[in-house]
CSV table of C-alpha atoms and ligand atoms in Angstrom, one decimal:
chain,number,residue,atom,x,y,z
A,1224,MET,CA,34.3,4.9,157.2
A,1225,LYS,CA,36.4,6.9,159.7
A,1226,ILE,CA,38.1,4.9,162.4
A,1227,PHE,CA,38.3,6.3,165.9
A,1228,VAL,CA,40.0,4.6,168.8
A,1229,ASP,CA,37.8,4.1,171.8
A,1230,SER,CA,40.3,4.4,174.7
A,1231,ALA,CA,42.0,6.7,177.2
A,1232,ASP,CA,45.3,4.7,177.0
A,1233,VAL,CA,47.7,7.3,175.7
A,1234,ALA,CA,50.5,4.8,174.8
A,1235,LYS,CA,48.1,2.5,172.8
A,1236,ILE,CA,46.6,5.5,171.0
A,1237,ARG,CA,50.0,6.8,170.1
A,1238,ARG,CA,51.0,3.5,168.6
A,1239,LEU,CA,47.9,3.4,166.4
A,1240,SER,CA,48.2,7.1,165.5
A,1241,GLU,CA,51.8,6.6,164.4
A,1242,ALA,CA,50.7,3.8,162.2
A,1243,GLY,CA,48.4,6.2,160.5
A,1244,LEU,CA,45.4,4.1,161.3
A,1245,ILE,CA,43.1,6.4,163.2
A,1246,ASP,CA,41.0,9.5,162.4
A,1247,GLY,CA,40.2,10.5,166.0
A,1248,VAL,CA,39.7,9.4,169.5
A,1249,THR,CA,36.7,8.8,171.8
A,1250,THR,CA,36.8,8.6,175.6
A,1251,ASN,CA,34.2,8.3,178.2
A,1252,PRO,CA,34.2,8.5,182.1
A,1253,SER,CA,34.5,4.7,182.3
A,1254,LEU,CA,37.6,4.6,180.0
A,1255,ILE,CA,39.2,7.4,182.0
A,1256,ALA,CA,38.5,5.5,185.3
A,1257,LYS,CA,40.0,2.3,183.8
A,1258,SER,CA,43.1,4.1,182.6
A,1259,GLY,CA,43.6,5.7,186.0
A,1260,ALA,CA,44.7,8.9,184.1
A,1261,GLU,CA,43.9,12.5,184.9
A,1262,PHE,CA,41.0,13.5,182.6
A,1263,LEU,CA,42.0,17.1,181.5
A,1264,PRO,CA,45.7,16.4,180.9
A,1265,THR,CA,44.9,13.2,179.0
A,1266,ILE,CA,42.5,15.1,176.7
A,1267,ARG,CA,45.1,17.8,176.2
A,1268,GLU,CA,47.7,15.2,175.3
A,1269,LEU,CA,45.4,13.3,172.9
A,1270,ALA,CA,44.2,16.5,171.2
A,1271,ALA,CA,47.8,17.4,170.5
A,1272,MET,CA,48.6,13.9,169.3
A,1273,VAL,CA,45.8,13.4,166.7
A,1274,GLU,CA,44.5,15.8,164.1
A,1275,GLY,CA,41.0,14.5,164.2
A,1276,PRO,CA,38.3,14.9,166.8
A,1277,VAL,CA,38.9,13.8,170.4
A,1278,SER,CA,35.6,13.2,172.2
A,1279,ALA,CA,35.7,14.4,175.8
A,1280,GLU,CA,32.5,13.7,177.8
A,1281,VAL,CA,30.9,16.0,180.3
A,1282,ALA,CA,30.3,14.5,183.7
A,1283,ALA,CA,27.3,16.6,184.7
A,1284,THR,CA,23.7,15.6,183.9
A,1285,ASP,CA,22.1,19.0,184.1
A,1286,TYR,CA,22.2,21.6,181.4
A,1287,ASP,CA,23.8,24.4,183.3
A,1288,THR,CA,26.7,22.4,184.6
A,1289,MET,CA,27.1,20.6,181.3
A,1290,MET,CA,27.6,24.0,179.6
A,1291,ARG,CA,30.2,25.0,182.2
A,1292,GLU,CA,32.1,21.8,181.8
A,1293,ALA,CA,31.9,22.0,178.0
A,1294,ALA,CA,33.4,25.5,178.2
A,1295,VAL,CA,36.4,24.1,180.1
A,1296,LEU,CA,36.8,21.2,177.7
A,1297,ALA,CA,36.5,23.4,174.6
A,1298,LYS,CA,39.3,25.6,175.8
A,1299,ILE,CA,41.7,22.7,175.7
A,1300,ALA,CA,42.0,22.5,171.9
A,1301,GLU,CA,40.0,23.2,168.7
A,1302,ASN,CA,39.7,19.5,168.0
A,1303,VAL,CA,38.0,18.6,171.3
A,1304,CYS,CA,34.6,17.3,170.5
A,1305,ILE,CA,32.1,17.7,173.3
A,1306,LYS,CA,30.5,14.4,174.2
A,1307,LEU,CA,27.0,14.6,175.8
A,1308,PRO,CA,24.5,12.0,177.0
A,1309,LEU,CA,21.4,11.5,175.0
A,1310,THR,CA,19.0,13.1,177.5
A,1311,MET,CA,16.8,16.1,177.2
A,1312,ASP,CA,19.5,18.2,179.0
A,1313,GLY,CA,22.2,16.7,176.9
A,1314,LEU,CA,20.3,17.5,173.7
A,1315,ARG,CA,19.7,21.1,174.8
A,1316,ALA,CA,23.4,21.4,175.6
A,1317,CYS,CA,24.2,19.9,172.2
A,1318,ALA,CA,22.1,22.5,170.4
A,1319,SER,CA,23.8,25.4,172.4
A,1320,ILE,CA,27.3,24.1,171.8
A,1321,ARG,CA,26.7,23.5,168.1
A,1322,ALA,CA,25.4,27.1,167.9
A,1323,GLU,CA,28.9,28.2,169.1
A,1324,GLY,CA,30.4,26.2,166.3
A,1325,ARG,CA,32.0,23.4,168.4
A,1326,GLU,CA,31.6,19.7,167.3
A,1327,THR,CA,29.5,17.4,169.5
A,1328,ASN,CA,29.1,13.7,170.0
A,1329,VAL,CA,25.8,12.6,171.5
A,1330,THR,CA,26.4,9.3,173.2
A,1331,LEU,CA,24.4,6.4,174.7
A,1332,CYS,CA,22.0,6.2,171.8
A,1333,PHE,CA,19.9,3.0,171.7
A,1334,SER,CA,17.0,3.8,169.4
A,1335,VAL,CA,16.1,5.5,166.1
A,1336,THR,CA,14.0,8.1,167.8
A,1337,GLN,CA,16.9,9.1,170.0
A,1338,ALA,CA,19.1,9.4,166.9
A,1339,LEU,CA,16.5,11.5,165.2
A,1340,LEU,CA,16.5,13.9,168.2
A,1341,ALA,CA,20.3,14.0,168.2
A,1342,ALA,CA,20.2,15.1,164.6
A,1343,LYS,CA,17.5,17.7,165.3
A,1344,ALA,CA,19.8,19.1,168.0
A,1345,GLY,CA,22.5,19.4,165.4
A,1346,ALA,CA,24.9,16.8,166.8
A,1347,THR,CA,28.0,16.3,164.7
A,1348,TYR,CA,28.1,12.7,165.7
A,1349,VAL,CA,25.6,10.3,167.3
A,1350,SER,CA,26.9,7.2,169.0
A,1351,PRO,CA,24.7,4.1,168.8
A,1352,PHE,CA,26.0,1.4,171.2
A,1353,VAL,CA,25.9,-1.8,169.2
A,1354,GLY,CA,27.5,-4.2,171.8
A,1355,ARG,CA,25.3,-3.1,174.7
A,1356,LEU,CA,22.2,-3.9,172.6
A,1357,ASP,CA,23.6,-7.3,171.7
A,1358,ASP,CA,24.3,-7.9,175.4
A,1359,LEU,CA,20.5,-7.8,175.8
A,1360,ASN,CA,19.8,-10.0,172.8
A,1361,LEU,CA,18.7,-7.0,170.8
A,1362,GLU,CA,19.9,-6.2,167.3
A,1363,GLY,CA,22.8,-3.7,167.6
A,1364,GLU,CA,23.7,-3.7,164.0
A,1365,GLN,CA,20.1,-3.4,162.9
A,1366,LEU,CA,20.0,-0.1,164.7
A,1367,LEU,CA,22.8,1.2,162.6
A,1368,HIS,CA,21.0,0.2,159.4
A,1369,ASP,CA,17.8,1.8,160.7
A,1370,ILE,CA,19.4,5.1,161.6
A,1371,ARG,CA,21.2,5.2,158.2
A,1372,GLN,CA,17.8,4.7,156.5
A,1373,VAL,CA,16.2,7.5,158.4
A,1374,TYR,CA,19.1,10.0,158.0
A,1375,ASP,CA,19.3,9.2,154.3
A,1376,ALA,CA,15.6,9.8,153.9
A,1377,TYR,CA,15.9,13.3,155.4
A,1378,PRO,CA,19.0,15.0,153.9
A,1379,ALA,CA,18.5,18.0,156.2
A,1380,LEU,CA,19.7,15.7,159.0
A,1381,GLN,CA,23.5,16.1,158.8
A,1382,THR,CA,24.6,14.1,161.9
A,1383,GLN,CA,27.2,11.4,161.3
A,1384,ILE,CA,26.6,7.9,162.6
A,1385,LEU,CA,29.5,7.0,164.9
A,1386,ALA,CA,29.1,3.3,165.7
A,1387,ALA,CA,30.2,2.6,169.3
A,1388,SER,CA,30.4,-0.2,171.7
A,1389,LEU,CA,32.1,-2.3,169.0
A,1390,ARG,CA,33.9,-5.3,170.5
A,1391,SER,CA,34.8,-7.6,167.6
A,1392,ALA,CA,35.9,-7.5,163.9
A,1393,ASN,CA,32.4,-8.7,163.1
A,1394,HIS,CA,30.9,-5.6,164.8
A,1395,VAL,CA,33.3,-3.4,162.7
A,1396,SER,CA,32.5,-5.0,159.4
A,1397,GLY,CA,28.8,-4.8,160.4
A,1398,ALA,CA,29.1,-1.1,161.0
A,1399,ALA,CA,30.8,-0.6,157.7
A,1400,LEU,CA,28.1,-2.6,155.8
A,1401,ALA,CA,25.4,-0.6,157.6
A,1402,GLY,CA,27.0,2.6,156.2
A,1403,ALA,CA,28.2,4.1,159.5
A,1404,ASP,CA,30.2,7.2,158.9
A,1405,ALA,CA,32.6,6.3,161.6
A,1406,ALA,CA,33.3,3.5,164.0
A,1407,THR,CA,35.0,3.9,167.4
A,1408,ILE,CA,36.9,0.7,168.3
A,1409,PRO,CA,39.0,-0.4,171.3
A,1410,PRO,CA,42.8,-0.6,170.5
A,1411,ASP,CA,43.0,-4.4,170.8
A,1412,VAL,CA,40.1,-4.8,168.4
A,1413,ILE,CA,41.7,-2.5,165.9
A,1414,GLU,CA,44.9,-4.5,166.0
A,1415,ARG,CA,42.9,-7.8,165.5
A,1416,LEU,CA,41.3,-6.3,162.3
A,1417,ALA,CA,44.6,-6.9,160.5
A,1418,ASN,CA,44.7,-10.6,161.4
A,1419,HIS,CA,43.7,-13.5,159.1
A,1420,ALA,CA,44.9,-17.1,159.4
A,1421,LEU,CA,45.2,-17.3,155.6
A,1422,THR,CA,47.4,-14.2,155.6
A,1423,ASP,CA,49.7,-15.8,158.2
A,1424,LYS,CA,49.8,-19.1,156.2
A,1425,GLY,CA,50.4,-17.4,152.9
A,1426,LEU,CA,53.1,-15.2,154.3
A,1427,ALA,CA,54.9,-18.1,155.9
A,1428,ALA,CA,55.0,-19.8,152.4
A,1429,PHE,CA,56.2,-16.7,150.7
A,1430,VAL,CA,59.0,-16.3,153.2
A,1431,ALA,CA,60.1,-19.9,152.9
A,1432,ASP,CA,59.9,-19.8,149.1
A,1433,TRP,CA,61.9,-16.6,148.9
A,1434,LYS,CA,64.6,-18.0,151.2
A,1435,ALA,CA,64.9,-21.0,148.9
A,1436,THR,CA,65.7,-18.8,145.9
A,1437,GLY,CA,68.8,-17.5,147.8
A,1438,GLN,CA,68.1,-14.0,146.5
A,1439,SER,CA,68.1,-10.7,148.3
A,1440,ILE,CA,66.4,-7.4,147.4
A,1441,LEU,CA,68.8,-5.3,149.4
B,2137,G3P,O1,32.1,4.3,172.9
B,2137,G3P,C1,31.4,3.7,173.8
B,2137,G3P,C2,32.0,2.4,174.3
B,2137,G3P,O2,33.2,2.7,175.0
B,2137,G3P,C3,31.1,1.6,175.1
B,2137,G3P,O3,31.6,0.3,174.9
B,2137,G3P,O4,32.0,-2.0,175.4
B,2137,G3P,O5,31.5,-0.4,177.3
B,2137,G3P,O6,29.7,-1.1,175.7
B,2137,G3P,P1,31.2,-0.8,175.9
C-alpha cells in the first residue's frame, strides 16, 4: 500500500519525505486554509520535493472552470495529480483530463456507486472518506472492502483506491487489510504508526543490558 501524506504543511511533509516514508502528497482546500499557505507556490514546492503524485484540488464546481483551473495546476509539474469532487461535473472533468494523459484523484467518495462512476470516468485514484463515514456511525472501512470487491470483480476498472480521511493507526491498518492501493494520512498519524509500548519497553531493556556489558560497537 502506498502511503501519501495528507497535509499542506511543507515542513512536516519534508521531514517525512526525507525519512523515505511517503509516496506522494494529497492536499485539499481545507488543508491549504489551515496551513495559511499560498496554494500555487505550495503545490510547486511539494511537487519538486516528492517524486510521487501531489494532489491539487480544483476550487470550482462547474466543468468549464474546473478545466481552466486544472490547466493551471497541470502546468506546475508533471507529478501534479488533479483532484476533482465526485459530482457529475467533476466526473466529466476527470474523463477529459485523463484523456489528456494527466493523473486524477476523484475525492469526496462515500459510496460504492460513486466509486464505480469514478472508475468509469477513468480516475487514477478514488478517495473514499473513511473517518467522515465513521463520524456518522456508518461503516467507513466497510466501504473500502466493498469498493475493493467491485473493482476486483471488473478488471477493466483500473482506478486505485486511495483511502482518505484516516485519523488513527486503526484506520490505517483497516485500509491495508481492505486492500486499499494507497492511504493518505495526516503527518501526526504517520508518526504515531511507528509507536508501540512494547517497542519502547523492549528498547529500554536492550539499552540497559548493553550498557551493563561495558562494550562499544564504535
Ligand atoms: O484526504 C481527505 C481528508 O483530508 C479529509 O479528512 O479528517 O477532514 O475528514 P478529514
